[in-house]
Structure formats: C-alpha cells, structure tokens
XYZ file of C-alpha atoms in Angstrom:
73
model
C -12.961 11.403 -3.656
C -10.374 9.538 -2.034
C -8.769 11.323 0.876
C -5.211 10.620 1.642
C -2.466 12.418 4.083
C 0.656 12.241 1.864
C 2.607 12.984 4.639
C 1.903 9.529 5.842
C 3.131 7.331 2.706
C 6.185 5.828 2.721
C 6.004 3.763 -0.236
C 3.891 3.635 -3.335
C 3.907 1.591 -6.178
C 1.679 1.163 -9.203
C 0.703 -2.231 -10.856
C 2.164 -2.763 -14.198
C -1.383 -2.407 -15.998
C -1.794 0.983 -13.909
C -5.323 -0.293 -12.301
C -3.926 -0.523 -8.930
C -1.949 1.528 -6.483
C -0.134 0.113 -3.298
C 0.337 2.673 -0.615
C 2.395 1.843 2.463
C 2.580 3.773 5.819
C -0.875 5.241 5.997
C -1.972 6.209 9.308
C -1.493 3.427 11.704
C 1.440 1.729 9.388
C -0.716 0.126 6.864
C -0.544 -1.662 3.314
C -3.388 -0.395 0.981
C -3.911 -1.209 -2.172
C -6.366 1.144 -4.346
C -8.420 0.399 -7.372
C -7.773 3.595 -9.867
C -11.179 2.415 -11.377
C -13.262 2.044 -8.505
C -11.443 4.244 -6.227
C -11.917 1.628 -3.401
C -9.259 1.076 -1.190
C -8.723 -2.666 0.563
C -6.465 -2.950 3.691
C -4.074 -5.767 3.117
C -1.969 -5.700 6.588
C -2.763 -3.244 9.300
C -0.979 -2.076 12.141
C 1.954 -4.055 11.101
C 4.919 -1.531 11.468
C 7.017 1.090 9.498
C 6.075 0.080 5.718
C 9.377 1.071 3.656
C 9.123 -0.500 -0.023
C 6.076 -1.872 -2.217
C 6.674 -3.183 -5.454
C 4.510 -5.214 -7.902
C 5.667 -8.478 -9.781
C 6.230 -7.592 -13.688
C 2.961 -9.654 -14.177
C 0.996 -7.724 -11.441
C -0.076 -11.002 -9.534
C 2.026 -10.590 -6.907
C 3.498 -7.640 -4.307
C 6.346 -7.571 -2.212
C 6.620 -5.311 1.040
C 9.154 -4.195 3.563
C 8.360 -3.224 6.690
C 10.093 -2.910 10.152
C 8.033 -4.381 13.219
C 6.519 -1.530 15.744
C 9.148 -2.444 18.441
C 12.175 -1.854 15.966
C 12.778 -5.177 14.938
C-alpha cells in the first residue's frame, strides 16, 4: 500500500494513458512519479521548492512542473 498525506499534495496530474501519476509537494517539496500498475514511486526532484503545477504532454513523454524556490524566488 502507498501512504500519502493528502494535505501535502499541491499538484497532481495523470498521464494520458493513465499509467502514471505525478504528485507535487510531498513532504519536503518533492516531485514524485507514481507507476499506477506497480505502485512504485520515483522521486524526480527533491526539496527544490513548493510545487504548484504538474502537467503531462499530450503524448505522455514529457512533463512540466512549476515550483517556487525555498527562499521565495
């Protein structure tokens, strides 16, 4: 089972094929990629800043994330 504190998620996006979920803002402002089938999580960026937006491209091969740095810039 995957345990995620929903209060810590700032952004979420589903890949077009539904196989991946991107979660932004987990714990220490991480960007996480979750494989729905295997339930494995991969940290893409850790402690970069507050993630406000996550979006997959239409073909699912790319992903955009927007964050603000920890020092407010």
